[in-house]
mmCIF file with all atom_site columns, C-alpha atoms in Angstrom:
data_model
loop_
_atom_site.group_PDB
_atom_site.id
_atom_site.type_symbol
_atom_site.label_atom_id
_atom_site.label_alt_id
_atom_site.label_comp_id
_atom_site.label_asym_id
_atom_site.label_entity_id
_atom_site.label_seq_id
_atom_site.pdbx_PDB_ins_code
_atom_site.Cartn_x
_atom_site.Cartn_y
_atom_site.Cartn_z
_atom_site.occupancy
_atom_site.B_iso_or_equiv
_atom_site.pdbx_formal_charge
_atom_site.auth_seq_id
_atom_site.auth_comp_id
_atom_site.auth_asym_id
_atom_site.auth_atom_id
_atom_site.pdbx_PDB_model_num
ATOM 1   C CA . UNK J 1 1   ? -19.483 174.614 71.877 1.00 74.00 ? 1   UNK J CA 1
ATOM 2   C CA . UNK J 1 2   ? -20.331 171.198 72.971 1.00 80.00 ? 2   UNK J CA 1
ATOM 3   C CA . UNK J 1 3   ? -22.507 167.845 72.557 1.00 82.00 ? 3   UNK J CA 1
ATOM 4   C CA . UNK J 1 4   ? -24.227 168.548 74.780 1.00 87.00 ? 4   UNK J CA 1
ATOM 5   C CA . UNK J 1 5   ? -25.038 171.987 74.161 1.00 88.00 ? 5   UNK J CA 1
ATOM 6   C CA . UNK J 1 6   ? -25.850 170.897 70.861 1.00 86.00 ? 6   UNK J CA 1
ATOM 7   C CA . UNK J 1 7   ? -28.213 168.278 71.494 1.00 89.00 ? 7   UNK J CA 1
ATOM 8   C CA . UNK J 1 8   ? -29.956 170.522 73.987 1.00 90.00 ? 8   UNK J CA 1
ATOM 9   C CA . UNK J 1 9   ? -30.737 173.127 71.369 1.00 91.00 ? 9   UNK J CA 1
ATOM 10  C CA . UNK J 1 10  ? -31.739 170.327 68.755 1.00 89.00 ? 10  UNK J CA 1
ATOM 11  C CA . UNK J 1 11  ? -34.416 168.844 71.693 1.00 91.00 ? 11  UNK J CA 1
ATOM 12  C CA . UNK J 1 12  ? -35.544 172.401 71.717 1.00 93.00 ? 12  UNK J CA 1
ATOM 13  C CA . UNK J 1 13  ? -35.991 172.853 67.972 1.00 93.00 ? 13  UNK J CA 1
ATOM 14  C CA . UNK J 1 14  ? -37.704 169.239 67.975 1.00 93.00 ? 14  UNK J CA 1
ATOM 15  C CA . UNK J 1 15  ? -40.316 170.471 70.374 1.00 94.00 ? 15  UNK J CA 1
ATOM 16  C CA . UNK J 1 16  ? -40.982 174.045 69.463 1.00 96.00 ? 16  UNK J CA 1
ATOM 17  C CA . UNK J 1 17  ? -40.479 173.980 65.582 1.00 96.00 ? 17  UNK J CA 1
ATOM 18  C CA . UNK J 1 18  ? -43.182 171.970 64.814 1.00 97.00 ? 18  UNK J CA 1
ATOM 19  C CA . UNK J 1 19  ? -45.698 173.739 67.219 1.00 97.00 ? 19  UNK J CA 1
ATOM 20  C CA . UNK J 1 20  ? -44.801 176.920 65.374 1.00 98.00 ? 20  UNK J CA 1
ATOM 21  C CA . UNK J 1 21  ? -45.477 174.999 61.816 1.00 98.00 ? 21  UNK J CA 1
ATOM 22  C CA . UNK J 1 22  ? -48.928 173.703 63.470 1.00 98.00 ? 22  UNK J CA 1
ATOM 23  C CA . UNK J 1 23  ? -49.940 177.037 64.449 1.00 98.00 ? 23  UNK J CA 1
ATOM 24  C CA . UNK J 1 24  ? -48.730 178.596 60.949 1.00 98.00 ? 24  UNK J CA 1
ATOM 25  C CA . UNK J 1 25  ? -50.817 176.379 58.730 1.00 98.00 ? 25  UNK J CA 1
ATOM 26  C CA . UNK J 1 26  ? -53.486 177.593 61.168 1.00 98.00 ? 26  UNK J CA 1
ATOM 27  C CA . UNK J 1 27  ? -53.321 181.337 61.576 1.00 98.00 ? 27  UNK J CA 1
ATOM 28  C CA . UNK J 1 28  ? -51.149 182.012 57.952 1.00 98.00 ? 28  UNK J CA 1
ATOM 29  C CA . UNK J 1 29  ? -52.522 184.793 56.122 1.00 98.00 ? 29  UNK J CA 1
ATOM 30  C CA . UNK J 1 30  ? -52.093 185.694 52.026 1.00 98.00 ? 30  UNK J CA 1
ATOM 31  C CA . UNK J 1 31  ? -49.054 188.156 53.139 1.00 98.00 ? 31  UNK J CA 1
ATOM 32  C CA . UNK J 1 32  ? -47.491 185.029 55.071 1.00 98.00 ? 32  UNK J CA 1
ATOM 33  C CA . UNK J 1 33  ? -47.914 182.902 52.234 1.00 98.00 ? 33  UNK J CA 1
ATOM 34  C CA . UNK J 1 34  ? -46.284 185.132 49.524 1.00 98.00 ? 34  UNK J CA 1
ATOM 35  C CA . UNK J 1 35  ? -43.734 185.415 52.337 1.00 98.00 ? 35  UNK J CA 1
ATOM 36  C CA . UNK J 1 36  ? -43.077 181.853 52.556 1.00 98.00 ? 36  UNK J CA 1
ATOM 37  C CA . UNK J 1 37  ? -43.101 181.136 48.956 1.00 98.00 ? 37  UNK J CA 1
ATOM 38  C CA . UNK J 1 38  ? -40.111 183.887 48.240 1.00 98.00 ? 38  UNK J CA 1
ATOM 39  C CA . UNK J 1 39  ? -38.173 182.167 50.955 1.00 97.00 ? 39  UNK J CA 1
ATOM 40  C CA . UNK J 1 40  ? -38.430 178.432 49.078 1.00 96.00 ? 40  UNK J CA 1
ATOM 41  C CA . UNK J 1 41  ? -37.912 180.419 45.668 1.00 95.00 ? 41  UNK J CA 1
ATOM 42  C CA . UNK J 1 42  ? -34.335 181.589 47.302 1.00 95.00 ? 42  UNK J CA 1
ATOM 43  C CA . UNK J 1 43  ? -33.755 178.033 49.077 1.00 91.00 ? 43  UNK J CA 1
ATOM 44  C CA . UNK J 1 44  ? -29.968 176.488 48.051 1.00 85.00 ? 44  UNK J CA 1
ATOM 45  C CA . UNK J 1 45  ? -28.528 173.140 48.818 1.00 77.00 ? 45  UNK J CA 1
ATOM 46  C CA . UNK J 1 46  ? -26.566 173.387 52.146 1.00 76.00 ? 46  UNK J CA 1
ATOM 47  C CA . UNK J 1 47  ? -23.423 171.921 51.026 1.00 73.00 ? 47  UNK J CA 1
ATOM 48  C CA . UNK J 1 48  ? -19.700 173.741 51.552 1.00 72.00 ? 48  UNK J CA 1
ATOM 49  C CA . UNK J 1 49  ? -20.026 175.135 48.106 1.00 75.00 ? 49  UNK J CA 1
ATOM 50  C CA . UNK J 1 50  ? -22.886 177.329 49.095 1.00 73.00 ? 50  UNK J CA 1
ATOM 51  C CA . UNK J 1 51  ? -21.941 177.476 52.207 1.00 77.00 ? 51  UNK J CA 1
ATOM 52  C CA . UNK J 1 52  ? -23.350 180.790 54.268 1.00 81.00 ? 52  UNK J CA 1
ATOM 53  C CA . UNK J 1 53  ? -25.666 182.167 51.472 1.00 86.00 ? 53  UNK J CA 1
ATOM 54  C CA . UNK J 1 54  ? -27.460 178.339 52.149 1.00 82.00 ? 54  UNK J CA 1
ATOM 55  C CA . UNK J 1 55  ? -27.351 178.255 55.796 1.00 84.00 ? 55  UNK J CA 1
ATOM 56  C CA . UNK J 1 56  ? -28.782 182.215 55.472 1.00 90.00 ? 56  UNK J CA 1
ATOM 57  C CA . UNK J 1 57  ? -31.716 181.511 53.144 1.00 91.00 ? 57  UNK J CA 1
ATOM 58  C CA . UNK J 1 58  ? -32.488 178.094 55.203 1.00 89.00 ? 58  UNK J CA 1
ATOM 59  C CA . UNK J 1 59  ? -32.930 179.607 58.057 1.00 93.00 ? 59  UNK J CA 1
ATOM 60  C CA . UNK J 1 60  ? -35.302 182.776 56.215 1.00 96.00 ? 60  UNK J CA 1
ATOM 61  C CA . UNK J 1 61  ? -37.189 180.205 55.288 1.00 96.00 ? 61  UNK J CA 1
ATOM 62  C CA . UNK J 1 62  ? -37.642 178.501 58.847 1.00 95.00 ? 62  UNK J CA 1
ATOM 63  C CA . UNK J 1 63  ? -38.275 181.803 59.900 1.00 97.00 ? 63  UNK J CA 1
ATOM 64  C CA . UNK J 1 64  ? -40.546 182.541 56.994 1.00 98.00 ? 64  UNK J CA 1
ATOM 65  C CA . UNK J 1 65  ? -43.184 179.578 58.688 1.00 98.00 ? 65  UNK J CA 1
ATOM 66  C CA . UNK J 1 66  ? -42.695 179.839 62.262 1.00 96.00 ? 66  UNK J CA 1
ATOM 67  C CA . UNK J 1 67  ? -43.296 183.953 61.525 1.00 98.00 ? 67  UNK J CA 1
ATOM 68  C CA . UNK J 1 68  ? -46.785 182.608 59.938 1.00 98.00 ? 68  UNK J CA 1
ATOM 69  C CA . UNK J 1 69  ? -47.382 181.063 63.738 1.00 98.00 ? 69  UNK J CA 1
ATOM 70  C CA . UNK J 1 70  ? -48.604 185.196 64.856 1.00 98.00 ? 70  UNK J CA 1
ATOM 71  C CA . UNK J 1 71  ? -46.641 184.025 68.097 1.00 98.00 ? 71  UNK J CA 1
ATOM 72  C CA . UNK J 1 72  ? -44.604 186.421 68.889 1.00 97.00 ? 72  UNK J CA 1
ATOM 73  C CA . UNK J 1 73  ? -42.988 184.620 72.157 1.00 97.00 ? 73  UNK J CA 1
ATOM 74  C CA . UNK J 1 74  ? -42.419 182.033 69.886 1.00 97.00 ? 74  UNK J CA 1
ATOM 75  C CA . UNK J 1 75  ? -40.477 183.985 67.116 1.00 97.00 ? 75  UNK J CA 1
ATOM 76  C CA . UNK J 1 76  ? -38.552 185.188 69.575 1.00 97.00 ? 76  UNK J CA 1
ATOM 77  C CA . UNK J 1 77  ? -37.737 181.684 71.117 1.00 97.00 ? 77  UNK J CA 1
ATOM 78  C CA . UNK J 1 78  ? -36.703 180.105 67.383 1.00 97.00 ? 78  UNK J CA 1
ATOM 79  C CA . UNK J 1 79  ? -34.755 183.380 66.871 1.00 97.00 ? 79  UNK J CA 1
ATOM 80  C CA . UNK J 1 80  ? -32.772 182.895 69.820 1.00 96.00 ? 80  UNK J CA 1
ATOM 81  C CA . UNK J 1 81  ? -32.692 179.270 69.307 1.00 94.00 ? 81  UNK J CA 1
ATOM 82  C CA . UNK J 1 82  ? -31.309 179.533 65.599 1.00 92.00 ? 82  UNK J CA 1
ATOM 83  C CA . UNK J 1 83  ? -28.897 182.088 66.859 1.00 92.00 ? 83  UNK J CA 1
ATOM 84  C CA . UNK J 1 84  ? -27.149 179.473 68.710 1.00 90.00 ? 84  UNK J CA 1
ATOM 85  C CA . UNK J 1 85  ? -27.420 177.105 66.482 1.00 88.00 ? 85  UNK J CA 1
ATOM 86  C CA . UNK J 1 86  ? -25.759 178.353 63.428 1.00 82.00 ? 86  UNK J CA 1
ATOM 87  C CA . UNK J 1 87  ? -22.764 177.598 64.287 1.00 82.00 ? 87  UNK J CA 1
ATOM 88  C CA . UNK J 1 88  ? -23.176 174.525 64.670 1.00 77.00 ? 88  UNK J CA 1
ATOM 89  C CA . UNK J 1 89  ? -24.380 174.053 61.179 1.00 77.00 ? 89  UNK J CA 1
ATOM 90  C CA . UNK J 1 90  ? -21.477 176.083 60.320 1.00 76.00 ? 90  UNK J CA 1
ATOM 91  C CA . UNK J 1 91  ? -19.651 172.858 61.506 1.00 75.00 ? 91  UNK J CA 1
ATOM 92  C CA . UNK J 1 92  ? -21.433 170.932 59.376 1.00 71.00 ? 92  UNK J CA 1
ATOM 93  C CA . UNK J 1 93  ? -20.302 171.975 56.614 1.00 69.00 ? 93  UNK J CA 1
ATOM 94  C CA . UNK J 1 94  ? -16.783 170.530 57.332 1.00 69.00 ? 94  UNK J CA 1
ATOM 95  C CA . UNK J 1 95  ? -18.150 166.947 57.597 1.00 60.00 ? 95  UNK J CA 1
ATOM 96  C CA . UNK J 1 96  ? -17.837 164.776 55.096 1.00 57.00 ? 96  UNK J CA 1
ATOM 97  C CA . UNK J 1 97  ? -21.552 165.343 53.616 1.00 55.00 ? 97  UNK J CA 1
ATOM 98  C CA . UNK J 1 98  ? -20.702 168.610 53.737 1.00 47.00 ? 98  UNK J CA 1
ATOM 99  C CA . UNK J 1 99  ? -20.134 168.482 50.613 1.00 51.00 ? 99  UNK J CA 1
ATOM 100 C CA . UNK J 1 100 ? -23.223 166.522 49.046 1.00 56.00 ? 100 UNK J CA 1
ATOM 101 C CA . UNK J 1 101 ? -26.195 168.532 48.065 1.00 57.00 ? 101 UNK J CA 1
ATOM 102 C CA . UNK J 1 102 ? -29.028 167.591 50.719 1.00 63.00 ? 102 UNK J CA 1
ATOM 103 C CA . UNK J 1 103 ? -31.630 167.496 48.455 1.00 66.00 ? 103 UNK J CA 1
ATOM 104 C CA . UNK J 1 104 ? -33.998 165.506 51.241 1.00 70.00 ? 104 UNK J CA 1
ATOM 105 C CA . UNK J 1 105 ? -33.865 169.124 53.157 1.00 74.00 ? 105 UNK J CA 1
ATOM 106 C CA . UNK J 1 106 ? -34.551 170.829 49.840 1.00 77.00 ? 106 UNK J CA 1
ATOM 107 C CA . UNK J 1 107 ? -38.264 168.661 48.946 1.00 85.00 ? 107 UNK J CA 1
ATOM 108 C CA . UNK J 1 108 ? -39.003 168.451 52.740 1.00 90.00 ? 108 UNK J CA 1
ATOM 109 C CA . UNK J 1 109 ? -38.994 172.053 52.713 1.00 93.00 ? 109 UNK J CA 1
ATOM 110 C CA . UNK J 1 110 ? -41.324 172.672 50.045 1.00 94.00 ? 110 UNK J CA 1
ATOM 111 C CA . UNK J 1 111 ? -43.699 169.834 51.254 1.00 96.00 ? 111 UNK J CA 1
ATOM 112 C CA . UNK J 1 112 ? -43.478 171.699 54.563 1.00 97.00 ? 112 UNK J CA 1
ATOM 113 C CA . UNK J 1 113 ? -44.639 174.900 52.433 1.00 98.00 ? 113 UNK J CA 1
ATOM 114 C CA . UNK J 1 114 ? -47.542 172.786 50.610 1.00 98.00 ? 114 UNK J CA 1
ATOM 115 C CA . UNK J 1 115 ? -48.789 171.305 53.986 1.00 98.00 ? 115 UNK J CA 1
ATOM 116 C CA . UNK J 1 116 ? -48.834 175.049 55.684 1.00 98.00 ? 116 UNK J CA 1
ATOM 117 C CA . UNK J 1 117 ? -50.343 176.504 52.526 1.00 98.00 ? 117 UNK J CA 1
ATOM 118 C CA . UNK J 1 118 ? -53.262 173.864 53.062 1.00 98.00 ? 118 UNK J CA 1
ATOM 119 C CA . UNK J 1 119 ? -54.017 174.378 56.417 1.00 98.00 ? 119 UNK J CA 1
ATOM 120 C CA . UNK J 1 120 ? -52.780 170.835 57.415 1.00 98.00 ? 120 UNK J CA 1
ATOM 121 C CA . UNK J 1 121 ? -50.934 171.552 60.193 1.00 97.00 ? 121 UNK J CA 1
ATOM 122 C CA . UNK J 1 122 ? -50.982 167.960 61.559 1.00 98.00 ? 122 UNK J CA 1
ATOM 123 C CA . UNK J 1 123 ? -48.790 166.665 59.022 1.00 98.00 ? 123 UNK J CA 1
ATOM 124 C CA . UNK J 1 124 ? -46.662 170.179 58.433 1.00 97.00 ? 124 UNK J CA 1
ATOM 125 C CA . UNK J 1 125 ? -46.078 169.073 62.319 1.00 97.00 ? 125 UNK J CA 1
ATOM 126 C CA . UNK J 1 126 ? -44.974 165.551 61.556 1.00 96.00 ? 126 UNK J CA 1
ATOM 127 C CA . UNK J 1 127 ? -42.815 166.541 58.565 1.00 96.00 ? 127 UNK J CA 1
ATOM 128 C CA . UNK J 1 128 ? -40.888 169.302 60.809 1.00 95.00 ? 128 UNK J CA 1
ATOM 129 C CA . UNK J 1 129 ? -40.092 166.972 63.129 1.00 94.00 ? 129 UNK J CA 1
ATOM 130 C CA . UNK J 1 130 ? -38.528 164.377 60.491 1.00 93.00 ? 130 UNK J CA 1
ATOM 131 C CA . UNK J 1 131 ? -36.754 167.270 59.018 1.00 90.00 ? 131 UNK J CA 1
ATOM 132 C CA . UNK J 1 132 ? -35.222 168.214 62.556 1.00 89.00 ? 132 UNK J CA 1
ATOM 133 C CA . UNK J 1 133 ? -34.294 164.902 63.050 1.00 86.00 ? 133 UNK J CA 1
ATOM 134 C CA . UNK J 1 134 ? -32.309 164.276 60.112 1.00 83.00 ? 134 UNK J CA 1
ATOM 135 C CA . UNK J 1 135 ? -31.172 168.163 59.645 1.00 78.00 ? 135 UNK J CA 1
ATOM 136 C CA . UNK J 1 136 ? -27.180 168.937 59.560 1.00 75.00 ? 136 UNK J CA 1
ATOM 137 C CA . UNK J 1 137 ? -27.612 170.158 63.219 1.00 77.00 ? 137 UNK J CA 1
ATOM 138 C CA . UNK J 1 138 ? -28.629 166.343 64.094 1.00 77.00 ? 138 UNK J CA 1
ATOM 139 C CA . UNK J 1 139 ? -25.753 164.972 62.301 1.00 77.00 ? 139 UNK J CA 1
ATOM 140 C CA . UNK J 1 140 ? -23.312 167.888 64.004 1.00 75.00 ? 140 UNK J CA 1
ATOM 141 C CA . UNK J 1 141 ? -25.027 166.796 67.166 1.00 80.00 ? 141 UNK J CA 1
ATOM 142 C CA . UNK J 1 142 ? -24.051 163.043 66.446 1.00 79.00 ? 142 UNK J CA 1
ATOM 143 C CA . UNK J 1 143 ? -20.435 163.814 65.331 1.00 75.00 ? 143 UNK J CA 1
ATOM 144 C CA . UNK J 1 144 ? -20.167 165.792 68.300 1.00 78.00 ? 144 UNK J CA 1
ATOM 145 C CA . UNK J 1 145 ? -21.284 163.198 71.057 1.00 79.00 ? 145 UNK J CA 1
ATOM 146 C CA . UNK J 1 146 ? -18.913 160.619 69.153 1.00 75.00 ? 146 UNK J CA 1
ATOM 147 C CA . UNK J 1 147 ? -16.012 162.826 69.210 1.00 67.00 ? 147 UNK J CA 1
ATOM 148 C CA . UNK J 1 148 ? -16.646 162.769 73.211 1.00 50.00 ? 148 UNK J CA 1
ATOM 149 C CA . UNK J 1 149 ? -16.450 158.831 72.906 1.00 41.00 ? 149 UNK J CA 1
ATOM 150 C CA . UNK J 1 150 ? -13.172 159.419 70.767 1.00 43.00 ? 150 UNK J CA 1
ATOM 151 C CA . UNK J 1 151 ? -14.948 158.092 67.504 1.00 39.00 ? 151 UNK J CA 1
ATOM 152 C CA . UNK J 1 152 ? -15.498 161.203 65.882 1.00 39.00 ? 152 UNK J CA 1
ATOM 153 C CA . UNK J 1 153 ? -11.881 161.767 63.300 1.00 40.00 ? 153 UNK J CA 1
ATOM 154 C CA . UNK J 1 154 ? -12.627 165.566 62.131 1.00 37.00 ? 154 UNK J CA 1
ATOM 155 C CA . UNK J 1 155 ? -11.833 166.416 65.868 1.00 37.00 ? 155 UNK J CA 1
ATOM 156 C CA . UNK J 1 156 ? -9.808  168.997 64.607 1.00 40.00 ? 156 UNK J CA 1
ATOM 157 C CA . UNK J 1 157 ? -12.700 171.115 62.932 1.00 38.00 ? 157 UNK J CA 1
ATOM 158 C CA . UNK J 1 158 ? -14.112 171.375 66.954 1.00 34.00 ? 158 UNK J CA 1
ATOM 159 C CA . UNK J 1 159 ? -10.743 171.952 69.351 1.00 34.00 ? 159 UNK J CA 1
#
């Protein structure tokens, strides 16, 4: 594990999530959308407390959209790509937010859902990519690059 591993799959989430989400608000049928809707019905805060049942039903609903897409190179890319990533918001769980509820990931996931349920996939787009940039994997990726700098004083949670 590493910064820059970790901002490499982030860059990669940044540009593929929000093509899937485009494509999903596009091509989602009635059996997507039921889909999608049980995964933001099972949604928790990501905080320590919750912990891996969160991080689990997060990412089913990720999946959920970018499933919706009907690409399946691209499902296979985000699998992969969450794969790795996990961990990392594993680590996130340690920081000190860890422990607050994010409850701007909880509404910007059901606005996501709204916006793909609509058909907008312009702004489903835009939202993804405000989501990725202010997800626990962004501030991970953050902690991570200051630890390299020495700033970073959980250093512990990543020997």
């Amino acid at each position: 594990m590493s910064a820059s591993e970790a901002r490499h799959l982030l860059e990669v989430r940044y540009s593929l999530e929000p093509s899937a989400t485009e494509l999903a608000a596009k091509r989602r049928t009635e059996r997507d959308i039921a889909a999608m809707k049980a995964a933001a019905d099972n949604l928790l805060p990501v905080t320590r407390d919750w912990g891996e049942e969160a991080i689990g039903a997060h990412r089913a609903f990720h999946r959920s959209i970018y499933v919706a897409s009907h690409n399946d190179v691209m499902v296979k890319l985000l699998d992969d790509l969450w794969d790795k990533s996990d961990r990392y918001r594993r680590i996130g769980l340690e920081l000190p937010a860890g422990a607050k509820p994010r409850t701007i990931d909880q509404n910007q996931h059901h606005q996501i859902l709204e916006l793909v349920i609509a058909g907008d996939g312009i702004a489903a787009a835009d939202l993804v990519r405000t989501h990725v940039r202010n997800s626990l994997g962004a501030e991970v990726t953050g902690a991570l690059e200051n630890q390299e700098f020495g700033y970073f004083p959980f250093a512990e949670h990543f020997a």
